[in-house]
Coordinates of C-alpha atoms and ligand atoms in Angstrom, one line a residue:
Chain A
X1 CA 206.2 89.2 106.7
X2 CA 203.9 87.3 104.5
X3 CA 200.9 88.4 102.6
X4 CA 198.3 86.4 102.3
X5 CA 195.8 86.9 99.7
X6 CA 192.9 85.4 99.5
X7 CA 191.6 82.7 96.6
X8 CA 188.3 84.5 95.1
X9 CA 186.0 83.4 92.1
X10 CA 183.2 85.0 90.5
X11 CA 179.8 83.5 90.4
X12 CA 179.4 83.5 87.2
X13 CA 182.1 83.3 84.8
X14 CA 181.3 86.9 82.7
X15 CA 181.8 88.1 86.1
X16 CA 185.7 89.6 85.8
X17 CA 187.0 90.9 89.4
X18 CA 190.2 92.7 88.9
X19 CA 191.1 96.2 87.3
X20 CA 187.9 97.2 88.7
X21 CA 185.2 94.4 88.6
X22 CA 183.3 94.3 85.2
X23 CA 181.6 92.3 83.1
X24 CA 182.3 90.1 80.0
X25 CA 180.2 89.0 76.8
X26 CA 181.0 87.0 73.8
X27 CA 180.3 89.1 71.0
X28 CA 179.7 88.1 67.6
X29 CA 182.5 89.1 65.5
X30 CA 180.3 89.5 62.3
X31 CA 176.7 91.5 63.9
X32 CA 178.0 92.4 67.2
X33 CA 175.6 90.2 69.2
X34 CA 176.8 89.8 72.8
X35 CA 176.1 86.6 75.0
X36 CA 177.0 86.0 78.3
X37 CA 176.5 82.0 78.2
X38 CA 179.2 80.4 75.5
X39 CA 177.1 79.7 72.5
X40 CA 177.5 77.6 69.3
X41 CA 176.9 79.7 66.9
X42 CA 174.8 83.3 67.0
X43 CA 171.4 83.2 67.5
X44 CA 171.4 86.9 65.5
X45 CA 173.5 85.7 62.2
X46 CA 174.7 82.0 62.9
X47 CA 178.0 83.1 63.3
X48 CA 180.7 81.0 64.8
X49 CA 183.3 83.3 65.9
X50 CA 183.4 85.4 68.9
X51 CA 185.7 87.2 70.8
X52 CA 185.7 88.9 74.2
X53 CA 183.9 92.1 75.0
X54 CA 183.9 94.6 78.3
X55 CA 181.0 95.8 79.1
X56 CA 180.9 99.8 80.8
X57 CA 180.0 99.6 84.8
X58 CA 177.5 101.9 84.3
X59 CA 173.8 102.0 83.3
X60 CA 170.4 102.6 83.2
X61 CA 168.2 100.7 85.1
X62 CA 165.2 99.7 82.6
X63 CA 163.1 97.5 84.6
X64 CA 162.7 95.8 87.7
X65 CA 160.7 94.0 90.2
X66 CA 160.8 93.7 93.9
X67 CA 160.4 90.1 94.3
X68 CA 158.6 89.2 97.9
X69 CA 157.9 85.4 97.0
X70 CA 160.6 82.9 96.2
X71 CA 161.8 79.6 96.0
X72 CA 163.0 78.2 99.0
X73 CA 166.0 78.8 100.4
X74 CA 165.9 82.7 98.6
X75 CA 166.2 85.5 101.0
X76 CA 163.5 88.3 100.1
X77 CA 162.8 91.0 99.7
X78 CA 165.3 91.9 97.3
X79 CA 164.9 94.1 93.8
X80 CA 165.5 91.7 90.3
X81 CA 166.7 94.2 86.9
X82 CA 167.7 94.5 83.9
X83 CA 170.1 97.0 83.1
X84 CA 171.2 98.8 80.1
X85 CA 174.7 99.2 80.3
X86 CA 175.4 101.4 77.1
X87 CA 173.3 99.3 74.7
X88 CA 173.7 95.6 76.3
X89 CA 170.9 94.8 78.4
X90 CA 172.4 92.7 81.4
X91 CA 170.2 91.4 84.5
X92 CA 170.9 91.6 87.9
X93 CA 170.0 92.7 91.6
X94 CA 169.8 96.2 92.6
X95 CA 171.6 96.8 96.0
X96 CA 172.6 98.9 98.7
X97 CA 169.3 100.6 98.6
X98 CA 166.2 100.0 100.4
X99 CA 164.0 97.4 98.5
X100 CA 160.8 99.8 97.9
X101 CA 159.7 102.2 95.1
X102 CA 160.9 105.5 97.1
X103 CA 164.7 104.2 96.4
X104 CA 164.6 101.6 92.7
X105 CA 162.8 103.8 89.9
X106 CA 162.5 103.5 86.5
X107 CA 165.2 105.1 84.7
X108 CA 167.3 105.3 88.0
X109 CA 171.4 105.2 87.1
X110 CA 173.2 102.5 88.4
X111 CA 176.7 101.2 88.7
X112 CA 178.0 97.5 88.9
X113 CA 179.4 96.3 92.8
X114 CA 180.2 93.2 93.7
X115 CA 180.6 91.0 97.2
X116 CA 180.9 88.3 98.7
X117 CA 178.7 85.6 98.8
X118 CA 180.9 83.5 100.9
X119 CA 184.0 80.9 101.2
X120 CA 184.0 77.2 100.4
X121 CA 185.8 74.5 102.7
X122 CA 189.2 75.4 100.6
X123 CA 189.0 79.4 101.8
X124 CA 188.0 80.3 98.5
X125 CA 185.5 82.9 98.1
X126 CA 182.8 83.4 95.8
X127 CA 182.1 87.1 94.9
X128 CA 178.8 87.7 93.1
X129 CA 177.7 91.4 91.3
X130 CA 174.8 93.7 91.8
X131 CA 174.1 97.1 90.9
X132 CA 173.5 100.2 93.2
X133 CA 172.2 103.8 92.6
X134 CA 175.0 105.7 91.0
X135 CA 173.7 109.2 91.7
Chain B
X1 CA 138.9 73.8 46.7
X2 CA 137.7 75.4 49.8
X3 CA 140.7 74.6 52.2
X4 CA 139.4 76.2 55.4
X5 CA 139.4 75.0 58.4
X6 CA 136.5 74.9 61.3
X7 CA 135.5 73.6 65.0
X8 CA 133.4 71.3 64.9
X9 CA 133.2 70.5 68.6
X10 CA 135.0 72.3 71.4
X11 CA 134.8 72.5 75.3
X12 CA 136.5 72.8 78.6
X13 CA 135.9 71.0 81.9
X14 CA 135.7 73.4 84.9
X15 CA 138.3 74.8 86.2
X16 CA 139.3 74.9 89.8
X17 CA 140.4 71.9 92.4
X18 CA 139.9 68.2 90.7
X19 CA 141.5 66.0 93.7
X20 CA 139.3 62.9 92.5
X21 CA 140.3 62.9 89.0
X22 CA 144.0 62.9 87.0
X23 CA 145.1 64.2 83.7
X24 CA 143.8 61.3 82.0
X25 CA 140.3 61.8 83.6
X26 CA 140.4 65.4 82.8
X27 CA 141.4 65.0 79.4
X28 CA 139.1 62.3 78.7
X29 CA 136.2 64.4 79.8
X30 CA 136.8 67.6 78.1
X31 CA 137.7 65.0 74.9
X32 CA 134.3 63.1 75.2
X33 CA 132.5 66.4 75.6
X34 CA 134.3 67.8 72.8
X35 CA 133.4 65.0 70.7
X36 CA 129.7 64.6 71.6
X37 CA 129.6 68.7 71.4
X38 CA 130.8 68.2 67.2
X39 CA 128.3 65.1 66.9
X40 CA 131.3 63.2 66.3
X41 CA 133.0 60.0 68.0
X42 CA 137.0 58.9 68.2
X43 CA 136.2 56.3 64.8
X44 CA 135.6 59.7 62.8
X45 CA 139.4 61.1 64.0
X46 CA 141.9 60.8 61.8
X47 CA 144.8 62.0 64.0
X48 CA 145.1 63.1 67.9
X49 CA 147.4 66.0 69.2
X50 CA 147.9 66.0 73.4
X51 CA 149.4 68.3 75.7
X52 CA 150.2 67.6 79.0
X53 CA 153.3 70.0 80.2
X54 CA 154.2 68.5 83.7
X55 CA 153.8 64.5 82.5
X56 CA 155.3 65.2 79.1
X57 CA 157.4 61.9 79.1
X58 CA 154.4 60.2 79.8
X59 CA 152.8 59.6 75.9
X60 CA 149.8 61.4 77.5
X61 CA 147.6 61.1 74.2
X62 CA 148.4 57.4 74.0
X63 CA 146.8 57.0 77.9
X64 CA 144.3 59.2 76.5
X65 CA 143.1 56.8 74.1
X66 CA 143.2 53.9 76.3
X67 CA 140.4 55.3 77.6
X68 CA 138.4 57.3 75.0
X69 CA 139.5 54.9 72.0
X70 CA 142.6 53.4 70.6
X71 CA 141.8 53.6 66.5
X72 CA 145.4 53.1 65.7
X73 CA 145.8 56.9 64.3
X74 CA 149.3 59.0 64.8
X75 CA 149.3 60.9 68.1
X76 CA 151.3 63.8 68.9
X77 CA 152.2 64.6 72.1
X78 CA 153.5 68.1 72.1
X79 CA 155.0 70.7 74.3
X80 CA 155.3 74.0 74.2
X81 CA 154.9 75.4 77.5
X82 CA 151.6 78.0 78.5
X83 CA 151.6 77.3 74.6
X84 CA 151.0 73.7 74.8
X85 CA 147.4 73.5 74.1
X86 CA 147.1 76.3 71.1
X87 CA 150.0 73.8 69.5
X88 CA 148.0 70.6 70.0
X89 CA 145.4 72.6 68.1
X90 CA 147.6 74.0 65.3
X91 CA 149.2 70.3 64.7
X92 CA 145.5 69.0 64.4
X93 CA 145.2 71.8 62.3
X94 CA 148.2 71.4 60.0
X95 CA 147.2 67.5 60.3
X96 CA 143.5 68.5 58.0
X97 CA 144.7 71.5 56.1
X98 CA 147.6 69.2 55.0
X99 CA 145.4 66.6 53.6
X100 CA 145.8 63.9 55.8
X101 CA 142.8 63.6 56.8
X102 CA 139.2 65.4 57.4
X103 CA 138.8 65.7 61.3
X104 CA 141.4 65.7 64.3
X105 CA 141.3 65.9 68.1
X106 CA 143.1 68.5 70.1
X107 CA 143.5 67.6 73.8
X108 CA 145.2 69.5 76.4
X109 CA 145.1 69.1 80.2
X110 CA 147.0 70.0 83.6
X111 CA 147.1 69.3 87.1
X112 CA 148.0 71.9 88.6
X113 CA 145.9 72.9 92.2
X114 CA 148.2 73.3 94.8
X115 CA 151.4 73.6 93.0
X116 CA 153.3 76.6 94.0
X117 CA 156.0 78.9 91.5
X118 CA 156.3 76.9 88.8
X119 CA 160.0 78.3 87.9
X120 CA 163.1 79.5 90.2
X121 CA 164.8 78.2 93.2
X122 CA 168.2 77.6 93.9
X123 CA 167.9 73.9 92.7
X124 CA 170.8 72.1 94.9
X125 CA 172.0 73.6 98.2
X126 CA 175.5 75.8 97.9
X127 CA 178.4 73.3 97.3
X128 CA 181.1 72.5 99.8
X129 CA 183.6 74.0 97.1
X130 CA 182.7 76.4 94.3
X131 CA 182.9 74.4 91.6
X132 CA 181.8 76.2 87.8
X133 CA 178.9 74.4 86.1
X134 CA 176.5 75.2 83.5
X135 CA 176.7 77.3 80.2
X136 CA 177.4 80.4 82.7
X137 CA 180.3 78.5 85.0
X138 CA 178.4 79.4 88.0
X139 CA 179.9 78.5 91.0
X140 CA 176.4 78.5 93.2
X141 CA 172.6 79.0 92.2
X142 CA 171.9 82.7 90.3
X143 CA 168.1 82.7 91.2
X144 CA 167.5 85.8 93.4
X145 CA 171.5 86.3 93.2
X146 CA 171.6 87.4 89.4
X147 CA 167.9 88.8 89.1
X148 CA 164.7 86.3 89.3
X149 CA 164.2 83.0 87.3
X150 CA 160.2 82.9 88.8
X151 CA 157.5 84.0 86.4
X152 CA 156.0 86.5 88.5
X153 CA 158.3 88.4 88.7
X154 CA 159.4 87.6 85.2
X155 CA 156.3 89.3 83.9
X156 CA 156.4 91.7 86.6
X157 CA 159.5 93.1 84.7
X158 CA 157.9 92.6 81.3
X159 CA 155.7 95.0 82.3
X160 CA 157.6 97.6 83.8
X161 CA 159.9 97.8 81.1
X162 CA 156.8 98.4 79.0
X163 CA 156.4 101.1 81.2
X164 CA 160.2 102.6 81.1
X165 CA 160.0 102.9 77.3
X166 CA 156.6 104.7 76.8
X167 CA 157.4 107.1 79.2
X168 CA 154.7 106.3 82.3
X169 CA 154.7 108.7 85.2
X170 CA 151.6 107.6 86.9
X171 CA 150.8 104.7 89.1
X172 CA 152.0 101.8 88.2
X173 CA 151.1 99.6 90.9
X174 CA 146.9 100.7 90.9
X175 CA 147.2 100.8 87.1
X176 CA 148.0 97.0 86.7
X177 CA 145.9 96.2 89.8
X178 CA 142.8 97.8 87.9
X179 CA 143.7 95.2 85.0
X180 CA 142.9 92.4 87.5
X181 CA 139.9 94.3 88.9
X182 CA 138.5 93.9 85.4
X183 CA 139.0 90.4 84.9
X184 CA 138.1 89.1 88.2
X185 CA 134.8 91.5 87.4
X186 CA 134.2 89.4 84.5
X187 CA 135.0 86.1 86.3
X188 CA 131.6 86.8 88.3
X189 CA 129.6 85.3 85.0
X190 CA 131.8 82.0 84.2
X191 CA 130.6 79.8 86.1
X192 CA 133.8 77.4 84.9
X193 CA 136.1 79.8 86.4
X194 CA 138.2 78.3 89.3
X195 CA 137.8 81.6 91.0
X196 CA 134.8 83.7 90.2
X197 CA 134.9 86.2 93.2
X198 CA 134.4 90.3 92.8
X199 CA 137.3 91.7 94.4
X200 CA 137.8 95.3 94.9
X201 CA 140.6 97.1 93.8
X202 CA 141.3 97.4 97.7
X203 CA 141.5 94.0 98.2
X204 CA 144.0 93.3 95.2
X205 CA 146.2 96.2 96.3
X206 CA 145.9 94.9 100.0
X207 CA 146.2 91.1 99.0
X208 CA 150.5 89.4 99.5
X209 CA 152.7 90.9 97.4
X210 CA 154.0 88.3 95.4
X211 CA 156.4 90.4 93.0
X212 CA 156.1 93.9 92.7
X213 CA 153.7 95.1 91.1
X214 CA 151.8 91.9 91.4
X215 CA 150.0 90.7 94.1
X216 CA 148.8 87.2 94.4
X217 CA 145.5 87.7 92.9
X218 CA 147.3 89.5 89.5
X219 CA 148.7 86.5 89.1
X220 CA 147.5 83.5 87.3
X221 CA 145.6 80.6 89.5
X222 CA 147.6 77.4 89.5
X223 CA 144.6 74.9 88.5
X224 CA 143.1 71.5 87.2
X225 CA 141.8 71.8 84.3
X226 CA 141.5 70.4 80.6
X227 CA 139.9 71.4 77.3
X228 CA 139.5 69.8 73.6
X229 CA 138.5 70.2 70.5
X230 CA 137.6 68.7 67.5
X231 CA 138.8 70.4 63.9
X232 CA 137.3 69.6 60.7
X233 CA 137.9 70.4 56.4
X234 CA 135.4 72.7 55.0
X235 CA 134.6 69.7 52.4
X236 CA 134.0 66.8 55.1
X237 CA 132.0 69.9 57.3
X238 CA 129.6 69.9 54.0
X239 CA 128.6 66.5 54.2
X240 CA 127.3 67.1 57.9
X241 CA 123.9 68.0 59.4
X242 CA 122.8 71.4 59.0
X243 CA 123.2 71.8 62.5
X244 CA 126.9 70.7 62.8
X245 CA 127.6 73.2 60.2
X246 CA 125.3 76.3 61.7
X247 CA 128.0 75.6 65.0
X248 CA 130.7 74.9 63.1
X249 CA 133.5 78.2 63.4
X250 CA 135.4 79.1 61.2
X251 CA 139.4 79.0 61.9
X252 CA 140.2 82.5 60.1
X253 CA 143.9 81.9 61.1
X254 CA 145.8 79.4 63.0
X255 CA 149.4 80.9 64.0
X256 CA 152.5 79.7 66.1
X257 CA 155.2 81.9 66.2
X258 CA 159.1 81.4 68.7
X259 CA 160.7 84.3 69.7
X260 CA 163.2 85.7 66.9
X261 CA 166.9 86.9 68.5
X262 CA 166.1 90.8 70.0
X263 CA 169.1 92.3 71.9
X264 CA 168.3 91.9 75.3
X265 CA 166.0 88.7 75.0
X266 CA 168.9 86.4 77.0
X267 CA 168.1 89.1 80.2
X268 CA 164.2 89.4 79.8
X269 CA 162.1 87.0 77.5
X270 CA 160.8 89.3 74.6
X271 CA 157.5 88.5 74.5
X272 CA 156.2 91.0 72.3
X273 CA 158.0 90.6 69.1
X274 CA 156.6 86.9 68.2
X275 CA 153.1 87.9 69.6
X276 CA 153.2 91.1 67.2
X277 CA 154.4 88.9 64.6
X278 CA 152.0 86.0 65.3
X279 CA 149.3 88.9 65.6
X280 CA 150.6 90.3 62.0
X281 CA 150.6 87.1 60.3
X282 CA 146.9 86.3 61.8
X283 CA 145.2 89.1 60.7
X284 CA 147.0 88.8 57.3
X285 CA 146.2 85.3 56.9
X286 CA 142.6 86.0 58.2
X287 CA 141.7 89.0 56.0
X288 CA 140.5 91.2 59.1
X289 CA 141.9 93.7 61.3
X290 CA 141.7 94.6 65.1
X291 CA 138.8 96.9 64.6
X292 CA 136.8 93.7 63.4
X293 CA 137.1 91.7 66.5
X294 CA 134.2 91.7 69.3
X295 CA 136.1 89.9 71.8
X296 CA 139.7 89.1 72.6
X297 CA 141.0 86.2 75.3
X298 CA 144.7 87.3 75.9
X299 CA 147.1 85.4 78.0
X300 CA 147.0 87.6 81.1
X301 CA 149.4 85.0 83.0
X302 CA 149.9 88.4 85.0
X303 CA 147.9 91.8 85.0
X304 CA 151.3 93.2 83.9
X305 CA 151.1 90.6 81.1
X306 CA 147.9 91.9 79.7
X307 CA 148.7 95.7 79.2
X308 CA 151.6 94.8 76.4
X309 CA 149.4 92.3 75.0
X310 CA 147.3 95.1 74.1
X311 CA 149.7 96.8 72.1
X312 CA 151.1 93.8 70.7
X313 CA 148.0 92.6 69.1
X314 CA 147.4 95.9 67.7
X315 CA 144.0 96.7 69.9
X316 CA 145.8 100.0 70.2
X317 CA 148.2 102.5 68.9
X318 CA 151.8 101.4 69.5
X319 CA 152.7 102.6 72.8
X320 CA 149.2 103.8 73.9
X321 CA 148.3 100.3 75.6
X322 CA 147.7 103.0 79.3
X323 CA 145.9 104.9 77.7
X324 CA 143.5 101.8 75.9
X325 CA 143.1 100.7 79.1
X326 CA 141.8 103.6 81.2
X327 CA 139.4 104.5 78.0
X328 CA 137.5 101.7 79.6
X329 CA 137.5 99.5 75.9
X330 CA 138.8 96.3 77.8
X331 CA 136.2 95.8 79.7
X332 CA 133.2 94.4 78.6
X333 CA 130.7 97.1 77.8
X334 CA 133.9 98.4 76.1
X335 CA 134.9 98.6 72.6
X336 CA 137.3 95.6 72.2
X337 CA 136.6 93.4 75.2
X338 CA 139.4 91.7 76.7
X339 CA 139.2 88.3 78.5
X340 CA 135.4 88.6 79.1
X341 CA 135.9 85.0 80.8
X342 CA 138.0 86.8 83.8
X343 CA 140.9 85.7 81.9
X344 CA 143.8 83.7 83.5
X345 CA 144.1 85.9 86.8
X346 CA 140.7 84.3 87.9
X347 CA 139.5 81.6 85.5
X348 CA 142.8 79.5 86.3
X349 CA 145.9 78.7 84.4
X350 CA 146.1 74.9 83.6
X351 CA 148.8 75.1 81.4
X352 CA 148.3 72.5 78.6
X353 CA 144.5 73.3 78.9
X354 CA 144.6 77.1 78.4
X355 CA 145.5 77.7 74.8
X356 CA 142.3 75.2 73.8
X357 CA 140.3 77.0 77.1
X358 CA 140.8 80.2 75.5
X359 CA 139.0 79.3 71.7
X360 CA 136.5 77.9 73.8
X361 CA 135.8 81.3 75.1
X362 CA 135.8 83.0 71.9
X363 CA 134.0 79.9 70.3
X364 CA 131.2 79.7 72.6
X365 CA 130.3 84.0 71.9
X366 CA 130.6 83.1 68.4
X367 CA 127.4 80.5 68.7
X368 CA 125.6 82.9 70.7
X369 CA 125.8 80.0 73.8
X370 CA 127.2 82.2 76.1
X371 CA 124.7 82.9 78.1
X372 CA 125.2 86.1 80.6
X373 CA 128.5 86.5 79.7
X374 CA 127.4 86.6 76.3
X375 CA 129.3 89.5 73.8
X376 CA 126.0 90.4 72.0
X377 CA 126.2 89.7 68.5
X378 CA 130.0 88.6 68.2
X379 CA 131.2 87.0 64.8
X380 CA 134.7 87.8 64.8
X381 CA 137.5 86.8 67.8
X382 CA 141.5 86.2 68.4
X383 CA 142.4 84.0 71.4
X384 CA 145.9 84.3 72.1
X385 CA 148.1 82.1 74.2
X386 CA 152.1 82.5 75.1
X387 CA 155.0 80.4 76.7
X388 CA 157.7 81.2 78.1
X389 CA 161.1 80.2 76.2
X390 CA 159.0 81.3 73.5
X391 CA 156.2 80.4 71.9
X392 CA 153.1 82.2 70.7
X393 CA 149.5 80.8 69.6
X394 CA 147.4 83.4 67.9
X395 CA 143.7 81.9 66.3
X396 CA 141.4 84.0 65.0
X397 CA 137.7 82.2 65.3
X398 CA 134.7 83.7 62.8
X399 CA 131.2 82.8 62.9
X400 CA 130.0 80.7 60.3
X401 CA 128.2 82.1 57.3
Ligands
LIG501 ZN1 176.1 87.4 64.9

């Protein structure tokens, strides 16, 4: 009997998947400023050291927008937000919900998911993150 | 020594659909125009600042002169985004207040009719293998994956989150659509407006959704367009007719601000704290406050764009830009009239042109040349202009003594 387990990697890489999904920013070890893109020095204080920082699953969504026009190639409707996960605001879809303003309100709690967005030609699979109502 | 600064000569072509003419034709006319509008010709310039966002590798200003007048003076081709043309002004600016000479030329000009979002898109099709690139290591494209790269709905969130933090309960969506109502009200009296169409707040509630809450006519008109104008010292403005200096206005304050770090500003673009501090320093610099200005041309790239502009120019109490609004004082019967021109939503966004467009605006109330659309008896006004990545333009124009 053989398990076979299947290659996966995140779509971005402050995406982490295991222990349960979550997300990652480099914080600034001398103010605390997190970033999700490596930077060379703080943008807050110009510090040059960082170190790794989990971010809770759960938030409050702040704003959003239900985006009905895109580029090509981008499946709408779907809801854009940005989420305030215990003082780090964080972007990202809102899913699992109906794209309208009965289901994604203002001050709604939400909780970080992730799925698939789909394998390469080496069976790998690239998982991507949203966030859904948590009530 | 008096070191203000003042316009000498200012316009702005129409706006609206220019198939027969490129940015070099735009520019030159609202350039010419400027010049003949200051009494002025390219021999009296002593520097040249251009703007010309989606040709920016081209040395626009250098084309520019190769039709208007190559003198041999430094050009400055600058970018700065929807900022573009309020920084061609401030480097003309900086260029006389610094001393290096008595009269510049501020061009800025954009093709732009047809053009679809400007921002967003997946870019390259999904690879055969995921394969991490960029400062992020994505694997595939993030637009409309990991929220939305298009300005639209950009804004859209910019003013919603406005919303989230002063508490609103009512309706958003009619609330921001009565913004536009108001500008494309306005719109009706500039005849240089690309669109200047009444439209019922029906008909912007019923028009395509483009991101919630806007709909397509809340949003900025992509159009040609260009606009110049010619700065001047208060000592060389002195030794000019008496009718150059009875048109002449007075740069109160000339200020660029970039966004400062704000927890959250990697997510959503803060643009409130460098407008709020571009607003700060400008009234500061200028010696007036918000209850002094007649009129006020705000970058409504969205109508949820122009409610936090409110509040960050100080045209109301901190967190009470609803409640401004739905006084009625925006309009322009109303006690601080806000983009009496119909604003961006309906007078058209040519990027590059629009930060110069906007002092036009202000400028042309200021010389009582406004004609039906005139702000009776205006002497004081703040154009303000903002792009995305950030920068902010804040001028406020006086009328001269
Ligand atoms: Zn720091």
């Amino acid at each position: 009997m053989t398990t076979e387990t299947v290659a996966r990697i995140p779509l971005v890489d402050y995406l982490v998947l295991e222990d349960p999904p979550h997300l990652v920013a480099h914080e600034c070890t001398s103010c605390g400023a997190r970033f999700f893109d490596r930077r060379n020095a703080c943008a807050s204080c110009f510090g040059t050291e960082f170190r790794s920082a989990e971010l809770p699953t759960e938030g409050e969504l702040v704003s959003f927008t239900i985006v009905s026009f895109a580029a090509p190639g981008v499946p709408v409707p779907f809801v854009a937000g940005v989420i305030d996960l215990d003082g780090t605001t964080v972007r990202g879809n809102i899913v699992n919900t109906e794209p309208d303003t009965e289901h994604v309100t203002l001050g709604m709690k939400v909780r970080l998911t992730t799925f698939s967005i789909g394998s390469d030609d080496n069976g790998v699979e690239a998982v991507a993150f949203g966030f859904e109502p948590a009530s | 020594m008096n070191d203000d600064i003042f316009i000498l000569g200012i316009t702005m072509t129409k706006f609206g659909k220019h198939p027969d003419k490129d940015a070099v034709d735009l520019g030159a006319e609202a350039a010419m125009n400027a010049l003949a509008d200051g009494g002025v010709t390219m021999a009296d310039m002593g520097v040249l600042a251009a703007g010309n966002l989606m040709n920016a590798a081209a040395g626009f200003g250098q084309q520019l002169q190769k039709q208007i007048g190559q003198t041999g003076i430094p050009v400055f081709n600058v970018v700065n985004a929807c900022a573009t043309g309020a920084t061609a002004l401030r480097t003309a600016i900086m260029a006389v207040k610094a001393g290096e000479c008595d009269m510049g030329l501020a061009v800025g000009v954009e093709n732009l009719a047809g053009a679809g979002l400007l921002a967003g898109g997946f870019g390259k099709p999904d690879g055969h293998t995921w394969e991490p690139s960029g400062r992020y290591g994505a694997v595939a494209p993030v637009d409309g994956r990991i929220g939305t790269d298009t300005m639209p709905g950009t804004f859209a969130q910019v003013g919603m989150e406005y919303l989230h933090e002063h508490a609103y309960s009512g309706e958003a969506f009619e609330m921001f659509a009565k913004i536009s109502e108001k500008n494309h009200s306005h719109s009706t009296l500039n005849p240089l407006a690309a669109y200047n169409k009444l439209m019922t707040l029906e008909e912007i509630m019923g028009d395509i959704m483009i991101a919630y809450p806007n709909t397509r006519p809340m949003c900025s008109a992509n159009c040609d367009g260009g606009a110049a104008a010619v700065v001047v010292s208060a000592e060389k403005l002195k030794t000019l007719s008496l009718e150059q200096q009875r048109r002449a206005v007075k740069v109160s304050a000339s200020v660029l601000t970039s966004d400062p770090y704000t927890e959250g500003c990697q997510v959503l673009p803060d643009v409130n704290t460098l407008t709020r501090s571009a607003a700060t320093q400008a009234y500061e610099e200028a010696g007036v406050g918000p209850d002094d200005l007649d009129l006020v041309e705000l970058h409504d790239c969205f109508a949820t764009a122009e409610l936090v502009h409110y509040d960050n120019l100080k045209l109301c109490e901190e967190g009470g830009a609803v409640e401004f609004f739905e006084s009625g004082a925006t309009w322009r019967d109303g006690d601080m009239p806000v983009n009496v021109s119909g604003g961006l939503q309906s007078k058209g966004h040519p990027i590059s042109a629009t930060g110069i467009a906007n002092i036009w605006e202000v400028c042309h109330h200021l010389r009582g040349e406004a004609g039906d659309r005139q702000i009776e008896g205006a002497t004081v006004g703040l154009a303000h202009v903002i792009g995305l990545g950030s920068a902010c333009g804040v001028h406020i124009l006086e009328k001269a003594a």
